[in-house]
Coordinates of C-alpha atoms in Angstrom, one line a residue:
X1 CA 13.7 1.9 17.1
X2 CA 10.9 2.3 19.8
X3 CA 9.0 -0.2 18.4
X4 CA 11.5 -2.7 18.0
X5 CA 13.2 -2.0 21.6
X6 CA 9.9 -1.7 23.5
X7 CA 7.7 -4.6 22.1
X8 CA 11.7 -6.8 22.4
X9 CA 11.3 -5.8 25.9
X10 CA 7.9 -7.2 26.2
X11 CA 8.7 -10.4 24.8
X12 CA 11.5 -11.0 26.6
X13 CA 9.7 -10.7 30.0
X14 CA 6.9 -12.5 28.8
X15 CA 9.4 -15.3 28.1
X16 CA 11.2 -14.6 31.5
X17 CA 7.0 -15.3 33.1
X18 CA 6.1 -17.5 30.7
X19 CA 5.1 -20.4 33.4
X20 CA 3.0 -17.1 35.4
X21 CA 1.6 -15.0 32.7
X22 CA -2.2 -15.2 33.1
X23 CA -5.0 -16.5 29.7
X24 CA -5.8 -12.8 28.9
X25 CA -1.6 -12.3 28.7
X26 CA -1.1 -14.2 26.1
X27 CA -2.9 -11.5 23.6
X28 CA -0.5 -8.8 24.9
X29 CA 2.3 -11.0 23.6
X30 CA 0.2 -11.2 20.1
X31 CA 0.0 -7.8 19.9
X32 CA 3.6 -7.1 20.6
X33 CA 4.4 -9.4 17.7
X34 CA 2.0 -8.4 15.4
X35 CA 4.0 -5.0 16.2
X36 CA 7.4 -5.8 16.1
X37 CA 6.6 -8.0 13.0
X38 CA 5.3 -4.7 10.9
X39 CA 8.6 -2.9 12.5
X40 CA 11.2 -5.6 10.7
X41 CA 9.2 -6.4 7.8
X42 CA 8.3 -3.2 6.6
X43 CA 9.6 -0.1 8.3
X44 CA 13.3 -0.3 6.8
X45 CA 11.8 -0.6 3.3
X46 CA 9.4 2.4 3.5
X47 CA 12.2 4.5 5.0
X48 CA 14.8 3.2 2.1
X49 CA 12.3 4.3 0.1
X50 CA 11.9 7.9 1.4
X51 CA 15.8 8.2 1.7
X52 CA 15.3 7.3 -2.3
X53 CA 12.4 10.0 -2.8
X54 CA 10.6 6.9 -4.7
X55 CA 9.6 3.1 -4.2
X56 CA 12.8 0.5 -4.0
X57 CA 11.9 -2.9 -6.1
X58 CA 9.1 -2.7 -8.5
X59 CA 5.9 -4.5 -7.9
X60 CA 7.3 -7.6 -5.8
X61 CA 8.0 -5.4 -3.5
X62 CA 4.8 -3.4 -3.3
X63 CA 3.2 -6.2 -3.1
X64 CA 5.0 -7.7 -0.3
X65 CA 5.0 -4.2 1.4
X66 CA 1.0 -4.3 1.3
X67 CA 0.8 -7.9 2.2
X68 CA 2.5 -7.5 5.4
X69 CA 1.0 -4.2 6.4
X70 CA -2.6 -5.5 5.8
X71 CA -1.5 -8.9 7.8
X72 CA -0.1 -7.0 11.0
X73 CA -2.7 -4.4 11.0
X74 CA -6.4 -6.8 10.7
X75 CA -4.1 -9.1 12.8
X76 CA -3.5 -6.5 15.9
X77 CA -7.0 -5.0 15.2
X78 CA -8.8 -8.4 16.2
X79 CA -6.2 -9.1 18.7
X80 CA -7.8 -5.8 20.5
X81 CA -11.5 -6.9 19.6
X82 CA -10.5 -10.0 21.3
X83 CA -8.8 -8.7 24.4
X84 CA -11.6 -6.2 24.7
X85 CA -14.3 -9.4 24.6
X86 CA -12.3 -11.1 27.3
X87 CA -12.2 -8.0 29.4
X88 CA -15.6 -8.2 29.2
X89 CA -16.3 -11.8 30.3
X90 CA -14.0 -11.4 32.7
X91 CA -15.6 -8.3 34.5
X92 CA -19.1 -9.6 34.2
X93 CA -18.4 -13.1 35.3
X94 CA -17.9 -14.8 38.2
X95 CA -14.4 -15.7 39.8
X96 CA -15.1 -19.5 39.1
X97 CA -16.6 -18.6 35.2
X98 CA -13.4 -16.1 34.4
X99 CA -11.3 -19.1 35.4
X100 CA -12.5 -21.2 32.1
X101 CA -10.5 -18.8 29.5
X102 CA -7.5 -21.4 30.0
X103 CA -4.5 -20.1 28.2
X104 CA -5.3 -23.2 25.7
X105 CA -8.4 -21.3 24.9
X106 CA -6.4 -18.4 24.1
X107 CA -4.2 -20.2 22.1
X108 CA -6.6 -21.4 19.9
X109 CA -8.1 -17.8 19.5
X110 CA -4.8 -16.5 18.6
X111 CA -4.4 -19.3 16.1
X112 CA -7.6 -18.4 14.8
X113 CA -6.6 -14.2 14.4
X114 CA -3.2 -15.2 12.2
X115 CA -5.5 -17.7 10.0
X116 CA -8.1 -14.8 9.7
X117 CA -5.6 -12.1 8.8
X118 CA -3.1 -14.4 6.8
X119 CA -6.9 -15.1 4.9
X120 CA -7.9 -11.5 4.4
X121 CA -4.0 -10.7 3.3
X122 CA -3.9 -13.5 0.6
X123 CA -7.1 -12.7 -0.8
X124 CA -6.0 -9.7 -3.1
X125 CA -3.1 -11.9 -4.4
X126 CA -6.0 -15.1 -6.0
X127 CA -8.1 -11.9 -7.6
X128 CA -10.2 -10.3 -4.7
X129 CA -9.3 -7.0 -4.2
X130 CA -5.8 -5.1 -5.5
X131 CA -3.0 -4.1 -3.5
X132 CA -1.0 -0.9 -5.4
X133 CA 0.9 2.6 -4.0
X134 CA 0.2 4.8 -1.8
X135 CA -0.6 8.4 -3.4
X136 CA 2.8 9.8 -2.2
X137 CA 4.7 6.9 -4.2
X138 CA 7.2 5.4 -1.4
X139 CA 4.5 2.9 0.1
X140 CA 2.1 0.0 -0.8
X141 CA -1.2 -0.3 0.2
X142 CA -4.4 -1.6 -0.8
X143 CA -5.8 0.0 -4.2
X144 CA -8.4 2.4 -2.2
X145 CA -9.1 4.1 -6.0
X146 CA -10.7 0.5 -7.6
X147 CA -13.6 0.9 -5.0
X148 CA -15.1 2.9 -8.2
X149 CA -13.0 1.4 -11.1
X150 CA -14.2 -1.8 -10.9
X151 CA -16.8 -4.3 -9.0
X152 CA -13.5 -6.8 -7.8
X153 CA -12.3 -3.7 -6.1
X154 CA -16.0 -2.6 -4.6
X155 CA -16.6 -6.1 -2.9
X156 CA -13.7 -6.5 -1.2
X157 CA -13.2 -2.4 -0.1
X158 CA -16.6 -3.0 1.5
X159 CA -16.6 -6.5 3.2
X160 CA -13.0 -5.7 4.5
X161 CA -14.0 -2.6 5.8
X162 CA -16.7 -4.3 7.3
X163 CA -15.4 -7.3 9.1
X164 CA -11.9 -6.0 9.8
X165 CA -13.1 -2.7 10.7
X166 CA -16.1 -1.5 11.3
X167 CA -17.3 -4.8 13.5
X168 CA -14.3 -5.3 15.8
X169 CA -14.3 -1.3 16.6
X170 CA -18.0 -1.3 17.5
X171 CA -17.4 -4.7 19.4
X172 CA -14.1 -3.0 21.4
X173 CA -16.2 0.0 22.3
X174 CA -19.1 -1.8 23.1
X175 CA -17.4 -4.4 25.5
X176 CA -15.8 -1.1 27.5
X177 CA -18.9 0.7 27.7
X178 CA -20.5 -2.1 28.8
X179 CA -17.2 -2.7 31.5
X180 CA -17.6 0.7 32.2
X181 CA -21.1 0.8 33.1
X182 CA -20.1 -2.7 35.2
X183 CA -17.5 -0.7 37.3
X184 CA -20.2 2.4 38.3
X185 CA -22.6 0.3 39.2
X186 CA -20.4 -1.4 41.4
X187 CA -18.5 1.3 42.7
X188 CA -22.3 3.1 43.6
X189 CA -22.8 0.0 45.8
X190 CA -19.5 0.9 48.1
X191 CA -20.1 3.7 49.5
X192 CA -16.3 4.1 50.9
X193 CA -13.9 4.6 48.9
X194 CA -10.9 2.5 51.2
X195 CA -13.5 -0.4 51.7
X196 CA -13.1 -1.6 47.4
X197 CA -11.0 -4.7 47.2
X198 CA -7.7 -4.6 45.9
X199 CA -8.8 -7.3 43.3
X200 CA -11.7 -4.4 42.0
X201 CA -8.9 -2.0 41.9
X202 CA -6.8 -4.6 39.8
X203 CA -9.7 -4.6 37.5
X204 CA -9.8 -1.1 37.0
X205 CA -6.7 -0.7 36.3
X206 CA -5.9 -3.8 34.0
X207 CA -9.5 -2.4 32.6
X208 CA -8.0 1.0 32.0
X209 CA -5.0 -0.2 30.2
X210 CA -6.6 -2.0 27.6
X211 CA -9.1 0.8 27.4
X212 CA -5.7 2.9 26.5
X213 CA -4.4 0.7 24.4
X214 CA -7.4 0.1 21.8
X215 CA -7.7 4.1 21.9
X216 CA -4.0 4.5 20.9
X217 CA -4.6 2.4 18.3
X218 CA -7.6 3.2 16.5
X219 CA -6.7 7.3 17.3
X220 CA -3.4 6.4 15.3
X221 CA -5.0 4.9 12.6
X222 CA -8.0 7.0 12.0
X223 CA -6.4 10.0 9.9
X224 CA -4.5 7.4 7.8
X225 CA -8.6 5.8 6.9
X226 CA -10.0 9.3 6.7
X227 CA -7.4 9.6 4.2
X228 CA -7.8 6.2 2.1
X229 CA -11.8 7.2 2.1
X230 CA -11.1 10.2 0.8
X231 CA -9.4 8.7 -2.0
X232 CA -11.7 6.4 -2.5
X233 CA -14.5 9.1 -3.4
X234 CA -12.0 11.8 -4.7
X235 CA -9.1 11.6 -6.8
X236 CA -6.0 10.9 -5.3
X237 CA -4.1 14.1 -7.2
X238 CA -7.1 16.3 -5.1
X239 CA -4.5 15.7 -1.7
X240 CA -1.2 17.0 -1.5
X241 CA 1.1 14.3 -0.8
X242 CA 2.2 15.4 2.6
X243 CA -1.8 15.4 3.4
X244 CA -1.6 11.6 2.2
X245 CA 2.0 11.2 4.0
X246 CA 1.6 12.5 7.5
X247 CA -1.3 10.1 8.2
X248 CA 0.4 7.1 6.9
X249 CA 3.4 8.0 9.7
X250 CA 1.1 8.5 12.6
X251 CA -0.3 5.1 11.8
X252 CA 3.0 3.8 11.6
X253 CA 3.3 5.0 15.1
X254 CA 0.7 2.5 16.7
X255 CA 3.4 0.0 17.0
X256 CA 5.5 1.7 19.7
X257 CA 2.5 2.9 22.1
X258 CA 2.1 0.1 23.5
X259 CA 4.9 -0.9 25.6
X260 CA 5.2 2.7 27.3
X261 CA 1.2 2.3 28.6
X262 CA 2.5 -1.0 30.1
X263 CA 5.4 0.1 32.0
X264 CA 3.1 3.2 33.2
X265 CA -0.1 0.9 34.6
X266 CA 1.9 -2.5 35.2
X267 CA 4.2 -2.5 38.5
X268 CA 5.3 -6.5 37.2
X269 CA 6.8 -4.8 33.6
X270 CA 8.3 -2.0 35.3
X271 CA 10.4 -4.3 38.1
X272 CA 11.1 -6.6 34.8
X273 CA 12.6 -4.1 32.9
X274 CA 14.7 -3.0 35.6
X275 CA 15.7 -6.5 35.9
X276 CA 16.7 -6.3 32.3
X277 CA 19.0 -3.3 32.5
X278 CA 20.7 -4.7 35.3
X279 CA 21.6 -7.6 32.8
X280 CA 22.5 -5.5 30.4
X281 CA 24.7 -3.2 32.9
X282 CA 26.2 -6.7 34.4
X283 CA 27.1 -7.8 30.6
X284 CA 28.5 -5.1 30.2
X285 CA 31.0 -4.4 33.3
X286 CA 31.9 -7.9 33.0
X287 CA 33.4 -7.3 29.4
X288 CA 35.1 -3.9 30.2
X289 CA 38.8 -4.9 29.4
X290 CA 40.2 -2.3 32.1
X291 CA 38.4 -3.8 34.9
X292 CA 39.0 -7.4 33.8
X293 CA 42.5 -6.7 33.6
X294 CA 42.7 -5.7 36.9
X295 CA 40.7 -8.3 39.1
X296 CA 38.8 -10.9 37.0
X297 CA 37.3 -12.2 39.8
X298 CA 36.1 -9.2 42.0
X299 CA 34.7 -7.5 39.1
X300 CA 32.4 -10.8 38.3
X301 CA 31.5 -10.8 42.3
X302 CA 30.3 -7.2 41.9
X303 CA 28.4 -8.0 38.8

């Protein structure tokens, strides 16, 4: 429900901007639905499932469950590596160089993200790599236990950890370290605090933010890996289930993060959503039956 409500609120003011949202924007959007997409297409299965106490549909299902899971999840993950890497040219560029990520740029690096994800997602269906259950039988994942069984399984545990792991984290926390280190050195150079530009505190902040953001999501999903790479050295039957569940929940979890760190860092969201519950107050005064009945036309004015 937070997931679905806060990244809907994102999208809906992003559409309400769309002709002022800035180049970098446009990846916010992404990752809000990349979010909201793992919310509708899996969430209501996996809890069906617990409701259940075991997995709804057979295989199809499991499969699709995995599919979409490892979709969203490389698919938000490079949307951070590429937000970070932005960040980055942004900060250590000049005002006329930060201007040439046009939002068509961005565009064609979101395009890009999808194609790379929808790539590493398909993969295990034409015979690289196996998607199969979670240990604690009401998800799908990918088969963490053929990294042993079988050389299919090794190749593509290893490159996928890789190159949808292990190079966009290392990128992310270089490009803030390297922001980071940008933003001392600067701030060194101004010896009074109330003499930085408003445009450096802008920075910091927006810089800040995404800082937040990529640490909410790589915190959330580092039990649930700890987990799988357990398993992957271990027998699965060596963890209790609810050592196998909890993880898998607090990754779940990434997806509604988000929109609360922009309404606490962005003044723009935060006027936007009150705009929005306004609407939503309006819409709903205007079809209260008792005050209609009354005076149609005064209860519109005071809408």
């Amino acid at each position: 429900i937070l997931t679905i409500l806060g990244n809907s609120a994102v999208l809906a003011t992003a559409v309400k901007r769309s002709s002022l949202l800035k180049s970098p924007e446009l990846l916010t959007v992404n990752l809000a639905v990349a979010d909201i997409g793992m919310a509708i297409s899996m969430y209501p299965l996996a809890i069906a499932s617990a409701w259940n106490h075991a997995w709804l549909g057979g295989d199809a299902s499991c499969i699709y469950y995995a599919l979409m899971g490892f979709l969203f999840g490389v698919c938000s993950m490079m949307t951070l590596c590429a937000m970070a890497v932005i960040r980055f040219l942004v900060t250590n560029s000049s005002k006329s160089n930060s201007n040439k990520i046009t939002k068509n740029t961005v565009r064609v690096l979101i395009t890009f993200i999808w194609l790379y994800s929808l790539l590493w997602a398909i993969l295990p269906l034409v015979g690289w790599g196996y998607y199969g259950p979670e240990p604690f039988g009401i998800s799908c994942t990918i088969a963490w236990s053929k990294f042993h069984n079988s050389s299919n399984g090794f190749s593509f545990i290893l490159s996928m950890f890789l190159l949808c792991t292990v190079l966009p984290a290392l990128t992310i926390v270089a490009c803030y370290l390297g922001i980071a280190w940008k933003v001392h050195k600067a701030y060194q150079e101004i010896q009074n605090i109330d003499r930085i530009p408003n445009a450096a505190k802008l920075e910091k902040k927006l810089t800040l933010m995404a800082v937040l953001i990529s640490v909410g999501f790589l915190s959330s999903w580092t039990p649930y890996a700890a987990a799988s790479f357990w398993s992957i050295f271990n027998s699965s039957d060596s963890l209790q289930p609810v050592v196998t569940l909890l993880p898998c929940l607090f990754a779940k979890s990434s997806t509604a993060y988000n929109p609360f760190i922009y309404y606490i860092f962005s003044k723009t969201f935060r006027r936007e959503i009150k705009q929005l519950q306004c609407c939503c107050g309006w819409q709903v005064h205007f079809f209260s039956t008792d005050n209609s009945a009354e005076n149609p036309v005064s209860m519109m004015w005071s809408g």
